[in-house]
């Protein structure tokens, strides 16, 4: 995106950056609207497996497992956790439990700093439907925390009591986490939990394990490998597949291979602009949208006519399969992208370009020199920033 913009800016040194940004923003809005309208929603296990498989370069076994896990989760309104296993392979484990819509009160309770989570195995959980203000109650609970991890859930905490809890954690290493929320009076939290996972915004309570035939509410996929590095790599792959599948279910899918962006570039021809500078801004986005398909064609060592042919046809799913060397229906072939993912990519790239354009980082020295000379000439006749100084 930035490279395409720089080329056009270098060719047109006297452009108005403000008007260019207006043109770019017009193009961004139009592209995002087009992408949303062109997305196809998915719901079947087959389609979900296809998305998951595509996102991890064709591993059908993991794709099928992810689809099966998501289908179980959707039926039971559950959640998915990816954990590291002790044996090679990917396993589906089912657990019952539930999610609470509140998390830790302060970040000092985090036990997994990289993930910003507080994770306890076999914790004791106590909750209070009102403000916790009795020091004896807190001290008694902290004695329990010497032997077992402890979650304290209350509507509120007196400041000095919260300070007592934090001090005990930091100085004595007490495994404790305080959660501040309006606790429902009928809330039931089991005391035989296997694990509690607390983030800044929510808490997952994992209670008991089930067989595959039973429907639980919380399902971790256990990922193991031949080494720590192998396990970490496989866990990352499974996590990516799950996230891609979730994104596809949430906002739908679009044809992959850069075709969704190429199709979106067509609608920019119809945009009405107030001046030529805005038109340049639109052209910058339009050229960038064509680059993924150009790159795929160049990598496959085929002629640039591929892009021209795709731009000249009306089937939004038609694209070039570089592995087969032929034009195919990308959706049917499983070459697709979750809309949520490519929207994020597009917004990130255009935001970076706008920021660099605003800060003048895309200008070449010659263009900056011309701007400087123009400003100095105005200063010589007694005008600074449009105001007379005489």
Coordinates of C-alpha atoms in Angstrom, one line a residue:
X1 CA 0.0 0.0 0.0
X2 CA 2.7 2.5 1.0
X3 CA 4.9 1.6 -2.0
X4 CA 2.0 2.1 -4.4
X5 CA 1.2 5.4 -2.8
X6 CA 4.8 6.6 -2.9
X7 CA 5.0 5.9 -6.7
X8 CA 2.1 8.1 -7.5
X9 CA 3.2 10.8 -5.1
X10 CA 6.6 10.9 -6.7
X11 CA 5.0 11.3 -10.1
X12 CA 2.9 14.2 -8.9
X13 CA 5.0 16.4 -6.6
X14 CA 2.4 19.3 -6.4
X15 CA -0.5 17.3 -5.0
X16 CA -2.5 18.4 -2.0
X17 CA -2.0 15.8 0.8
X18 CA -5.3 16.7 2.4
X19 CA -7.3 16.1 -0.7
X20 CA -5.4 12.8 -1.4
X21 CA -6.3 11.6 2.1
X22 CA -10.0 12.4 1.4
X23 CA -9.8 10.3 -1.8
X24 CA -8.1 7.5 0.1
X25 CA -10.8 7.6 2.8
X26 CA -13.6 7.6 0.1
X27 CA -12.0 4.5 -1.4
X28 CA -11.6 2.8 2.0
X29 CA -15.3 3.2 2.8
X30 CA -16.4 2.0 -0.6
X31 CA -14.1 -1.1 -0.4
X32 CA -15.3 -2.1 3.1
X33 CA -18.9 -1.8 2.0
X34 CA -18.3 -3.9 -1.1
X35 CA -16.5 -6.6 0.9
X36 CA -19.3 -6.8 3.4
X37 CA -21.9 -7.2 0.6
X38 CA -19.9 -9.8 -1.2
X39 CA -19.4 -12.1 1.8
X40 CA -21.1 -15.5 1.9
X41 CA -22.2 -16.8 5.4
X42 CA -21.3 -20.3 6.3
X43 CA -22.9 -22.7 8.9
X44 CA -22.2 -26.3 7.9
X45 CA -19.4 -28.4 9.4
X46 CA -18.1 -29.0 5.9
X47 CA -17.7 -25.3 5.2
X48 CA -16.1 -24.7 8.6
X49 CA -13.7 -27.5 8.1
X50 CA -12.8 -26.1 4.7
X51 CA -12.0 -22.7 6.1
X52 CA -9.9 -24.2 9.0
X53 CA -8.0 -26.4 6.5
X54 CA -7.3 -23.6 4.1
X55 CA -6.0 -21.3 6.9
X56 CA -3.3 -23.9 7.8
X57 CA -2.1 -24.8 4.3
X58 CA -4.3 -27.9 3.8
X59 CA -4.1 -30.1 6.9
X60 CA -7.5 -31.8 6.6
X61 CA -7.2 -33.7 9.8
X62 CA -6.8 -30.7 12.0
X63 CA -9.4 -28.8 9.9
X64 CA -12.0 -31.6 10.5
X65 CA -11.2 -31.7 14.2
X66 CA -11.6 -27.9 14.5
X67 CA -14.9 -28.1 12.7
X68 CA -16.2 -30.9 15.0
X69 CA -15.1 -28.9 18.1
X70 CA -16.8 -25.8 17.0
X71 CA -20.0 -27.6 16.1
X72 CA -20.1 -29.1 19.7
X73 CA -19.3 -25.7 21.2
X74 CA -22.1 -24.0 19.2
X75 CA -24.7 -26.5 20.3
X76 CA -23.8 -26.2 24.0
X77 CA -22.9 -22.5 23.9
X78 CA -19.4 -23.4 25.1
X79 CA -15.9 -22.2 24.7
X80 CA -12.6 -23.5 23.2
X81 CA -9.2 -23.5 24.9
X82 CA -6.1 -24.7 23.2
X83 CA -3.7 -26.3 25.7
X84 CA -0.3 -28.1 25.4
X85 CA -0.5 -31.9 25.8
X86 CA 2.1 -34.4 27.0
X87 CA 1.8 -36.7 24.0
X88 CA 2.1 -36.1 20.2
X89 CA -1.0 -35.3 18.3
X90 CA -4.1 -33.2 18.7
X91 CA -6.8 -34.4 21.0
X92 CA -10.3 -33.2 21.7
X93 CA -11.2 -33.1 25.4
X94 CA -14.6 -32.2 26.7
X95 CA -15.3 -30.5 30.0
X96 CA -18.3 -29.0 31.7
X97 CA -18.1 -25.6 33.1
X98 CA -19.3 -22.0 32.5
X99 CA -18.2 -18.5 31.8
X100 CA -18.6 -15.5 34.0
X101 CA -18.6 -12.0 32.5
X102 CA -16.1 -10.4 34.8
X103 CA -12.3 -10.7 35.3
X104 CA -9.5 -9.8 37.7
X105 CA -9.7 -6.4 39.4
X106 CA -6.0 -5.6 39.0
X107 CA -3.3 -6.9 36.6
X108 CA -1.0 -7.8 39.6
X109 CA -3.1 -11.0 39.9
X110 CA -1.9 -12.3 36.5
X111 CA 0.1 -15.6 36.6
X112 CA 0.7 -15.9 32.9
X113 CA 2.2 -12.5 32.0
X114 CA 2.5 -13.2 28.3
X115 CA -1.1 -14.1 27.9
X116 CA -2.3 -11.7 30.6
X117 CA -4.2 -14.5 32.4
X118 CA -4.6 -15.8 35.9
X119 CA -4.7 -19.6 35.8
X120 CA -5.3 -21.8 38.8
X121 CA -5.7 -25.6 39.0
X122 CA -8.1 -27.0 41.6
X123 CA -8.9 -23.5 43.1
X124 CA -11.2 -22.8 46.0
X125 CA -13.8 -20.2 45.1
X126 CA -15.6 -17.9 47.5
X127 CA -18.1 -15.1 46.6
X128 CA -19.8 -12.4 48.5
X129 CA -23.0 -10.6 47.3
X130 CA -21.9 -7.4 49.1
X131 CA -18.8 -5.3 49.7
X132 CA -16.1 -7.2 51.5
X133 CA -15.0 -5.1 54.5
X134 CA -14.2 -7.6 57.3
X135 CA -10.5 -8.1 57.8
X136 CA -11.1 -11.4 59.7
X137 CA -12.9 -12.8 56.6
X138 CA -10.0 -11.9 54.4
X139 CA -7.4 -13.3 56.7
X140 CA -9.3 -16.6 57.1
X141 CA -9.5 -16.9 53.3
X142 CA -5.8 -16.1 52.9
X143 CA -5.0 -19.0 55.3
X144 CA -6.9 -21.3 52.8
X145 CA -4.8 -19.9 50.0
X146 CA -1.6 -21.2 51.6
X147 CA -2.7 -24.7 50.7
X148 CA -4.9 -24.1 47.5
X149 CA -5.2 -21.4 44.9
X150 CA -8.0 -19.0 45.8
X151 CA -10.6 -16.9 43.9
X152 CA -12.4 -14.2 45.9
X153 CA -15.4 -12.7 44.2
X154 CA -17.2 -9.8 45.8
X155 CA -19.3 -6.8 44.9
X156 CA -16.5 -4.6 46.1
X157 CA -13.5 -4.5 48.4
X158 CA -12.4 -2.0 51.0
X159 CA -9.1 -0.5 49.8
X160 CA -7.1 -1.6 52.7
X161 CA -8.4 -5.2 52.4
X162 CA -7.5 -5.3 48.7
X163 CA -4.1 -4.0 49.7
X164 CA -3.8 -6.8 52.2
X165 CA -4.6 -9.4 49.5
X166 CA -2.1 -7.9 47.1
X167 CA 0.7 -7.6 49.6
X168 CA 0.2 -11.3 50.6
X169 CA 0.4 -12.3 47.0
X170 CA 3.5 -10.2 46.2
X171 CA 5.5 -10.9 49.3
X172 CA 4.5 -14.5 50.2
X173 CA 3.6 -15.8 46.8
X174 CA 0.1 -16.6 47.8
X175 CA -2.0 -17.9 44.9
X176 CA -5.0 -15.6 45.1
X177 CA -7.1 -13.5 42.7
X178 CA -9.7 -10.9 43.5
X179 CA -12.6 -10.3 41.2
X180 CA -14.8 -7.3 41.7
X181 CA -18.4 -7.5 40.3
X182 CA -22.1 -7.3 41.2
X183 CA -22.6 -10.9 42.2
X184 CA -26.1 -12.3 41.5
X185 CA -27.6 -13.6 44.7
X186 CA -28.6 -16.9 43.1
X187 CA -25.1 -17.6 41.7
X188 CA -23.8 -21.1 42.2
X189 CA -20.1 -21.8 41.8
X190 CA -19.0 -25.4 42.4
X191 CA -16.2 -26.0 44.8
X192 CA -14.7 -29.0 42.9
X193 CA -13.3 -27.0 39.9
X194 CA -10.5 -28.5 37.9
X195 CA -9.3 -25.1 36.6
X196 CA -10.1 -21.4 36.7
X197 CA -8.9 -19.1 33.9
X198 CA -9.3 -15.4 34.6
X199 CA -8.7 -12.6 32.1
X200 CA -9.2 -8.9 32.4
X201 CA -12.8 -9.2 31.2
X202 CA -14.1 -12.7 32.0
X203 CA -13.6 -15.9 34.0
X204 CA -13.8 -19.5 32.8
X205 CA -14.6 -22.2 35.4
X206 CA -13.8 -25.7 34.2
X207 CA -15.5 -28.2 36.4
X208 CA -15.4 -31.9 35.3
X209 CA -14.2 -33.9 32.4
X210 CA -16.6 -35.9 30.1
X211 CA -16.3 -38.4 27.3
X212 CA -16.6 -37.4 23.7
X213 CA -20.2 -38.6 23.6
X214 CA -21.2 -36.1 26.4
X215 CA -21.8 -32.5 25.7
X216 CA -19.9 -30.2 28.0
X217 CA -19.7 -26.4 28.0
X218 CA -16.0 -25.9 27.8
X219 CA -13.7 -27.8 25.4
X220 CA -10.0 -27.6 25.3
X221 CA -8.1 -29.1 22.3
X222 CA -5.0 -30.7 23.7
X223 CA -2.0 -30.3 21.4
X224 CA 1.2 -32.3 21.9
X225 CA 4.4 -32.8 19.9
X226 CA 7.7 -34.6 19.8
X227 CA 9.5 -31.6 21.5
X228 CA 8.6 -28.4 23.3
X229 CA 9.2 -26.5 20.1
X230 CA 7.1 -28.9 18.0
X231 CA 4.3 -28.7 20.6
X232 CA 4.4 -24.9 20.5
X233 CA 4.3 -24.8 16.7
X234 CA 1.4 -27.2 16.5
X235 CA -0.5 -25.3 19.2
X236 CA -0.1 -22.1 17.1
X237 CA -1.4 -23.9 14.0
X238 CA -4.5 -25.2 15.8
X239 CA -5.1 -21.8 17.4
X240 CA -4.9 -20.2 14.0
X241 CA -7.3 -22.6 12.5
X242 CA -9.8 -22.1 15.3
X243 CA -9.6 -18.3 15.0
X244 CA -10.0 -18.4 11.2
X245 CA -13.1 -20.7 11.5
X246 CA -14.6 -18.4 14.2
X247 CA -14.0 -15.4 12.0
X248 CA -15.7 -17.0 9.0
X249 CA -18.7 -18.0 11.0
X250 CA -19.0 -14.5 12.4
X251 CA -18.8 -12.4 9.2
X252 CA -18.7 -14.9 6.3
X253 CA -16.2 -15.8 3.6
X254 CA -14.9 -14.3 0.4
X255 CA -13.0 -15.8 -2.5
X256 CA -9.2 -16.0 -1.8
X257 CA -6.2 -15.5 -3.9
X258 CA -6.6 -11.7 -3.8
X259 CA -9.8 -11.9 -5.9
X260 CA -12.0 -10.2 -3.2
X261 CA -9.7 -7.2 -3.3
X262 CA -9.5 -7.2 -7.1
X263 CA -13.3 -7.3 -7.3
X264 CA -13.5 -4.4 -4.8
X265 CA -11.1 -2.4 -7.0
X266 CA -13.8 -2.3 -9.8
X267 CA -16.3 -0.3 -7.7
X268 CA -13.8 2.5 -7.3
X269 CA -14.1 3.5 -10.9
X270 CA -17.7 4.7 -10.1
X271 CA -16.7 7.1 -7.3
X272 CA -17.3 10.8 -7.9
X273 CA -14.5 13.1 -6.8
X274 CA -14.3 16.9 -6.3
X275 CA -10.9 17.2 -7.8
X276 CA -8.0 15.4 -9.4
X277 CA -6.1 15.1 -6.1
X278 CA -8.9 13.0 -4.6
X279 CA -8.9 10.9 -7.8
X280 CA -5.2 10.2 -7.2
X281 CA -6.0 9.1 -3.6
X282 CA -8.6 6.6 -5.0
X283 CA -6.1 5.4 -7.6
X284 CA -3.5 4.7 -4.9
X285 CA -6.0 2.3 -3.1
X286 CA -7.1 0.8 -6.4
X287 CA -3.6 -0.1 -7.5
X288 CA -2.8 -1.6 -4.1
X289 CA -5.9 -3.8 -4.3
X290 CA -4.7 -5.3 -7.6
X291 CA -1.2 -6.2 -6.2
X292 CA -2.1 -9.6 -4.5
X293 CA -3.3 -11.0 -7.8
X294 CA -0.4 -9.5 -9.8
X295 CA 2.0 -11.0 -7.3
X296 CA 0.4 -14.5 -7.5
X297 CA 0.5 -14.3 -11.3
X298 CA 4.2 -13.2 -11.3
X299 CA 5.2 -15.9 -8.9
X300 CA 3.5 -18.5 -11.1
X301 CA 5.4 -17.0 -14.1
X302 CA 2.3 -16.3 -16.1
X303 CA 1.5 -13.2 -18.1
X304 CA -0.1 -10.1 -16.6
X305 CA -3.1 -10.7 -18.8
X306 CA -4.4 -12.9 -15.9
X307 CA -5.4 -9.7 -14.1
X308 CA -7.0 -8.2 -17.2
X309 CA -9.1 -11.2 -17.8
X310 CA -10.3 -11.4 -14.2
X311 CA -11.2 -7.7 -14.2
X312 CA -13.2 -8.1 -17.4
X313 CA -15.5 -10.9 -16.2
X314 CA -18.6 -10.9 -14.0
X315 CA -18.2 -14.1 -11.9
X316 CA -17.1 -12.8 -8.4
X317 CA -15.8 -16.2 -7.5
X318 CA -13.6 -16.8 -10.6
X319 CA -9.9 -16.7 -9.9
X320 CA -6.5 -18.1 -11.0
X321 CA -5.3 -21.3 -9.3
X322 CA -1.6 -21.0 -9.6
X323 CA -1.0 -24.6 -8.4
X324 CA -3.2 -25.9 -11.3
X325 CA -2.4 -23.2 -13.8
X326 CA -6.1 -22.6 -14.6
X327 CA -9.1 -20.5 -13.8
X328 CA -11.5 -22.0 -11.2
X329 CA -14.4 -21.2 -8.9
X330 CA -12.4 -20.3 -5.8
X331 CA -15.1 -21.0 -3.3
X332 CA -15.8 -24.5 -4.7
X333 CA -12.1 -25.2 -4.7
X334 CA -11.8 -24.1 -1.1
X335 CA -9.5 -21.1 -1.9
X336 CA -11.2 -18.6 0.4
X337 CA -10.6 -16.1 3.2
X338 CA -12.7 -15.1 6.2
X339 CA -14.1 -11.6 5.6
X340 CA -13.1 -10.6 9.1
X341 CA -9.5 -11.4 8.5
X342 CA -9.1 -9.5 5.2
X343 CA -11.0 -6.5 6.5
X344 CA -8.4 -6.3 9.3
X345 CA -5.5 -6.6 6.9
X346 CA -7.0 -3.9 4.6
X347 CA -7.8 -1.5 7.5
X348 CA -4.3 -2.0 8.9
X349 CA -2.6 -1.3 5.6
X350 CA -4.7 1.8 4.7
X351 CA -4.3 3.2 8.2
X352 CA -0.6 2.9 8.1
X353 CA -0.5 4.6 4.7
X354 CA -2.7 7.5 5.9
X355 CA -0.5 8.0 9.0
X356 CA 2.7 8.1 6.9
X357 CA 1.1 10.4 4.4
X358 CA 0.0 12.7 7.2
X359 CA 3.5 12.7 8.7
X360 CA 5.1 13.3 5.3
X361 CA 7.1 10.0 5.5
X362 CA 6.1 9.1 1.9
X363 CA 7.6 12.3 0.3
X364 CA 10.9 12.3 -1.5
X365 CA 13.5 15.0 -0.8
X366 CA 12.7 16.8 -4.0
X367 CA 9.1 17.2 -3.1
X368 CA 9.9 18.5 0.4
X369 CA 12.4 20.9 -1.1
X370 CA 9.7 22.3 -3.4
X371 CA 7.4 22.8 -0.5
X372 CA 10.1 24.5 1.5
X373 CA 11.0 26.9 -1.4
X374 CA 7.3 27.8 -1.8
X375 CA 6.9 28.6 1.9
X376 CA 10.1 30.7 2.0
X377 CA 9.0 32.7 -1.0
X378 CA 5.8 33.6 0.9
X379 CA 7.7 34.6 4.0
X380 CA 9.9 36.9 2.0
X381 CA 6.9 39.1 1.1
X382 CA 5.8 39.3 4.7
X383 CA 3.3 36.5 5.0
X384 CA 3.6 33.7 7.5
X385 CA 0.8 31.1 7.7
X386 CA -1.5 33.4 5.7
X387 CA -1.2 36.3 8.2
X388 CA 0.3 39.7 7.4
X389 CA 3.3 40.6 9.6
X390 CA 3.7 44.2 8.4

